CSV table of C-alpha atoms in Angstrom, one decimal:
chain,number,residue,atom,x,y,z
G,1,UNK,CA,9.7,4.9,-14.4
G,2,UNK,CA,9.0,5.4,-11.4
G,3,UNK,CA,11.2,3.2,-8.4
G,4,UNK,CA,11.3,2.5,-4.4
G,5,UNK,CA,14.7,0.6,-2.6
G,6,UNK,CA,14.5,-1.1,0.5
G,7,UNK,CA,17.8,-2.5,0.6
G,8,UNK,CA,17.0,-4.3,3.7
G,9,UNK,CA,14.8,-7.7,2.8
G,10,UNK,CA,15.3,-8.4,6.8
G,11,UNK,CA,16.5,-6.3,10.1
G,12,UNK,CA,16.7,-8.3,13.6
G,13,UNK,CA,17.3,-5.7,16.0
G,14,UNK,CA,17.4,-5.7,20.1
G,15,UNK,CA,14.5,-4.7,22.0
G,16,UNK,CA,14.7,-1.0,23.2
G,17,UNK,CA,17.8,-0.9,20.9
G,18,UNK,CA,17.2,2.2,18.2
G,19,UNK,CA,16.1,1.7,14.6
G,20,UNK,CA,17.2,2.8,11.0
G,21,UNK,CA,14.3,1.1,7.9
G,22,UNK,CA,16.8,2.9,4.4
G,23,UNK,CA,14.1,3.5,1.6
G,24,UNK,CA,15.6,5.0,-1.5
G,25,UNK,CA,13.2,6.0,-4.2
G,26,UNK,CA,13.4,7.2,-8.1
G,27,UNK,CA,11.5,10.2,-9.4
G,28,UNK,CA,11.7,13.3,-11.5
G,29,UNK,CA,9.2,15.6,-9.5
G,30,UNK,CA,9.4,16.4,-5.2
G,31,UNK,CA,7.7,13.3,-4.4
G,32,UNK,CA,5.1,12.4,-1.5
G,33,UNK,CA,6.4,9.7,0.4
G,34,UNK,CA,4.6,7.5,3.1
G,35,UNK,CA,5.4,4.2,5.6
G,36,UNK,CA,3.2,1.8,5.7
G,37,UNK,CA,3.2,-1.0,8.4
G,38,UNK,CA,1.6,-4.3,7.8
G,39,UNK,CA,1.4,-6.9,10.5
G,40,UNK,CA,0.5,-11.1,8.8
G,41,UNK,CA,-2.0,-11.6,7.6
G,42,UNK,CA,-3.5,-7.2,7.6
G,43,UNK,CA,-3.2,-4.7,5.7
G,44,UNK,CA,-1.1,-1.3,5.9
G,45,UNK,CA,-1.3,1.4,8.4
G,46,UNK,CA,-0.1,4.3,7.6
G,47,UNK,CA,2.7,5.6,10.4
G,48,UNK,CA,3.5,8.7,8.5
G,49,UNK,CA,4.2,10.5,5.5
G,50,UNK,CA,6.2,13.6,3.5
G,51,UNK,CA,4.3,16.2,1.4
G,52,UNK,CA,6.3,19.2,1.9
G,53,UNK,CA,7.8,21.4,4.8
G,54,UNK,CA,9.5,20.3,7.8
G,55,UNK,CA,12.1,16.9,5.7
G,56,UNK,CA,11.8,15.7,9.6
G,57,UNK,CA,8.5,13.8,9.8
G,58,UNK,CA,7.4,12.4,12.9
G,59,UNK,CA,3.9,9.6,13.0
G,60,UNK,CA,2.9,7.4,15.1
G,61,UNK,CA,4.0,4.6,17.8
G,62,UNK,CA,7.0,6.7,18.2
G,63,UNK,CA,8.4,6.5,14.5
G,64,UNK,CA,9.9,8.8,12.3
G,65,UNK,CA,11.2,10.1,9.1
G,66,UNK,CA,13.9,12.5,7.2
G,67,UNK,CA,13.8,13.5,3.7
G,68,UNK,CA,16.7,14.0,2.5
G,69,UNK,CA,16.3,15.3,-1.6
G,70,UNK,CA,20.0,15.1,-2.4
G,71,UNK,CA,20.3,11.4,-1.6
G,72,UNK,CA,16.7,10.8,-2.9
G,73,UNK,CA,16.4,8.5,0.8
G,74,UNK,CA,13.2,9.0,3.6
G,75,UNK,CA,14.6,6.5,6.2
G,76,UNK,CA,12.3,5.2,8.5
G,77,UNK,CA,14.0,5.7,12.3
G,78,UNK,CA,13.1,5.3,16.0
G,79,UNK,CA,14.8,5.6,19.3
G,80,UNK,CA,14.0,2.7,21.0
G,81,UNK,CA,12.3,0.0,19.0
G,82,UNK,CA,9.3,-3.0,20.8
G,83,UNK,CA,8.7,-5.8,20.4
G,84,UNK,CA,5.5,-5.1,19.5
G,85,UNK,CA,6.8,-3.4,16.5
G,86,UNK,CA,7.9,-6.5,14.5
G,87,UNK,CA,5.7,-6.4,11.2
G,88,UNK,CA,6.5,-5.4,7.9
G,89,UNK,CA,7.6,-2.1,6.2
G,90,UNK,CA,6.5,-0.7,3.4
G,91,UNK,CA,7.9,2.7,1.6
G,92,UNK,CA,5.9,4.0,-0.4
G,93,UNK,CA,5.5,6.9,-3.9
G,94,UNK,CA,2.8,8.6,-4.6
G,95,UNK,CA,2.4,9.8,-8.2
G,96,UNK,CA,0.1,13.1,-8.5
G,97,UNK,CA,-0.1,12.9,-11.6
G,98,UNK,CA,-1.2,9.0,-12.3
G,99,UNK,CA,-3.8,9.6,-10.0
G,100,UNK,CA,-2.3,9.1,-7.0
G,101,UNK,CA,-0.8,5.5,-7.5
G,102,UNK,CA,1.3,4.4,-4.8
G,103,UNK,CA,4.5,3.0,-5.7
G,104,UNK,CA,5.7,1.1,-3.1
G,105,UNK,CA,9.1,-1.3,-1.9
G,106,UNK,CA,9.6,-4.8,-2.0
G,107,UNK,CA,9.3,-3.8,2.0
G,108,UNK,CA,11.7,-4.5,5.0
G,109,UNK,CA,10.7,-7.7,7.1
G,110,UNK,CA,11.7,-6.1,10.9
G,111,UNK,CA,12.6,-9.2,13.9
G,112,UNK,CA,12.9,-7.3,17.7
G,113,UNK,CA,14.9,-10.1,20.0
G,114,UNK,CA,14.3,-9.7,22.8
M,1,UNK,CA,-9.4,1.3,12.6
M,2,UNK,CA,-9.4,2.5,9.7
M,3,UNK,CA,-13.4,1.7,8.4
M,4,UNK,CA,-12.3,0.4,5.0
M,5,UNK,CA,-13.6,-3.2,4.5
M,6,UNK,CA,-12.8,-6.2,1.7
M,7,UNK,CA,-14.9,-9.6,1.1
M,8,UNK,CA,-14.5,-12.3,1.5
M,9,UNK,CA,-11.2,-12.4,3.6
M,10,UNK,CA,-10.0,-15.1,1.7
M,11,UNK,CA,-11.1,-18.0,-1.1
M,12,UNK,CA,-9.5,-20.6,-2.9
M,13,UNK,CA,-10.8,-20.4,-6.9
M,14,UNK,CA,-9.9,-23.0,-9.4
M,15,UNK,CA,-7.5,-21.9,-12.5
M,16,UNK,CA,-10.2,-20.7,-15.2
M,17,UNK,CA,-13.1,-19.7,-12.9
M,18,UNK,CA,-14.0,-16.1,-12.4
M,19,UNK,CA,-13.7,-14.3,-9.1
M,20,UNK,CA,-15.3,-11.0,-7.8
M,21,UNK,CA,-14.2,-9.2,-4.7
M,22,UNK,CA,-16.0,-6.4,-3.0
M,23,UNK,CA,-14.8,-3.1,-0.8
M,24,UNK,CA,-16.6,-0.8,0.9
M,25,UNK,CA,-14.7,2.7,1.1
M,26,UNK,CA,-14.0,4.6,4.9
M,27,UNK,CA,-17.3,6.8,4.5
M,28,UNK,CA,-17.1,10.2,3.0
M,29,UNK,CA,-14.4,9.1,0.6
M,30,UNK,CA,-14.8,8.8,-3.1
M,31,UNK,CA,-12.3,7.3,-4.2
M,32,UNK,CA,-10.7,3.6,-4.4
M,33,UNK,CA,-7.9,1.8,-6.1
M,34,UNK,CA,-7.2,-1.5,-6.1
M,35,UNK,CA,-3.5,-3.1,-5.2
M,36,UNK,CA,-2.1,-6.9,-5.8
M,37,UNK,CA,0.2,-7.9,-3.5
M,38,UNK,CA,2.7,-11.1,-3.8
M,39,UNK,CA,3.7,-12.9,-1.8
M,40,UNK,CA,7.5,-11.9,-0.3
M,41,UNK,CA,6.3,-8.5,-2.5
M,42,UNK,CA,5.0,-4.9,-2.3
M,43,UNK,CA,2.0,-4.0,-3.7
M,44,UNK,CA,1.6,-3.1,-7.0
M,45,UNK,CA,-1.1,-0.9,-8.7
M,46,UNK,CA,-4.3,-2.6,-10.1
M,47,UNK,CA,-6.1,0.7,-10.9
M,48,UNK,CA,-8.6,3.3,-9.5
M,49,UNK,CA,-11.8,4.3,-9.2
M,50,UNK,CA,-12.7,8.2,-9.1
M,51,UNK,CA,-16.7,8.5,-9.0
M,52,UNK,CA,-17.6,5.8,-10.5
M,53,UNK,CA,-15.4,5.9,-12.9
M,54,UNK,CA,-11.8,4.9,-13.9
M,55,UNK,CA,-8.5,7.3,-13.5
M,56,UNK,CA,-5.2,5.5,-13.2
M,57,UNK,CA,-4.4,1.5,-14.5
M,58,UNK,CA,-1.2,0.1,-13.9
M,59,UNK,CA,0.2,-3.2,-15.6
M,60,UNK,CA,-3.1,-5.6,-14.8
M,61,UNK,CA,-3.7,-6.9,-18.1
M,62,UNK,CA,-7.9,-6.9,-19.4
M,63,UNK,CA,-8.9,-9.4,-17.3
M,64,UNK,CA,-8.4,-7.4,-14.7
M,65,UNK,CA,-11.6,-4.9,-13.9
M,66,UNK,CA,-13.4,-3.1,-11.2
M,67,UNK,CA,-16.1,-0.8,-10.8
M,68,UNK,CA,-17.0,2.1,-8.2
M,69,UNK,CA,-21.0,2.2,-7.3
M,70,UNK,CA,-23.1,5.4,-7.0
M,71,UNK,CA,-22.4,4.4,-2.6
M,72,UNK,CA,-18.1,4.2,-3.8
M,73,UNK,CA,-18.5,1.4,-2.6
M,74,UNK,CA,-16.3,-0.9,-5.1
M,75,UNK,CA,-15.7,-4.2,-7.2
M,76,UNK,CA,-12.5,-6.2,-8.6
M,77,UNK,CA,-13.1,-8.7,-10.8
M,78,UNK,CA,-10.8,-11.3,-12.5
M,79,UNK,CA,-11.2,-13.8,-15.5
M,80,UNK,CA,-9.7,-16.5,-16.2
M,81,UNK,CA,-8.1,-17.6,-13.2
M,82,UNK,CA,-4.7,-17.9,-13.9
M,83,UNK,CA,-2.2,-19.7,-11.2
M,84,UNK,CA,0.1,-16.0,-10.1
M,85,UNK,CA,-3.2,-14.3,-9.5
M,86,UNK,CA,-3.1,-16.1,-6.1
M,87,UNK,CA,-2.1,-13.1,-4.1
M,88,UNK,CA,-4.2,-10.1,-0.8
M,89,UNK,CA,-5.7,-8.1,-2.5
M,90,UNK,CA,-5.8,-4.9,-0.9
M,91,UNK,CA,-8.8,-2.2,-1.4
M,92,UNK,CA,-7.9,1.5,-1.0
M,93,UNK,CA,-9.8,4.5,-0.2
M,94,UNK,CA,-8.8,8.1,-0.5
M,95,UNK,CA,-10.6,11.0,0.7
M,96,UNK,CA,-10.9,12.6,-2.5
M,97,UNK,CA,-9.5,12.0,-6.2
M,98,UNK,CA,-5.5,14.2,-6.0
M,99,UNK,CA,-5.8,13.1,-1.8
M,100,UNK,CA,-2.7,10.7,-1.2
M,101,UNK,CA,-3.6,9.6,2.0
M,102,UNK,CA,-4.6,6.1,1.5
M,103,UNK,CA,-6.6,4.3,4.3
M,104,UNK,CA,-6.6,0.4,3.4
M,105,UNK,CA,-8.4,-2.0,4.3
M,106,UNK,CA,-7.4,-5.7,5.4
M,107,UNK,CA,-7.8,-7.1,2.2
M,108,UNK,CA,-8.8,-10.6,0.1
M,109,UNK,CA,-6.4,-13.9,0.4
M,110,UNK,CA,-7.7,-15.5,-3.3
M,111,UNK,CA,-5.6,-18.8,-3.6
M,112,UNK,CA,-6.3,-20.2,-7.4
M,113,UNK,CA,-5.3,-24.3,-7.0
């Protein structure tokens, strides 16, 4: 069965510091990978996606992620965090053969300290 | 702004009751998926509708059912509510069935007491 693991439940970083959120997946075929962000009480906003091609993908709000097949990872990075980045971040994998259902990780809550 | 709207935003129901949640897809999108997000967890796939027919279902009991209408709006119905059904219910629409980019609504917060 497909699964997504986000090892860090909470991460706290200082404003201006760099950020890396970890994501590992278990999926037999070439995955379609996503990062979503969720502010409290809100829906999910897509930050970036990987379908194929260049393994380093750029997203909105200055985020990027790198797909590493050998490590089954799709870590999210940002060189300089802003206070407004505080939110919960979800990694997800899509299964095309099952109607594109998204399988989500449990999420990582990012806190930004000033 | 995603263009996916859900109603109501919040509601409270009693155990054993039935509830209907509604979703209006983004313009031009013919595929809608529903997810349940319990507190502190990631969203879990309930089912997907494509052109008014169910197109995939997650590990949810039959008391979770849905509909998609000709205008591609959708409903999620839950019968015989249980306390564990308390969650944020998210609707997501996609341009096509095999298009993996899903746009989410703000969700409906359901509390079962």
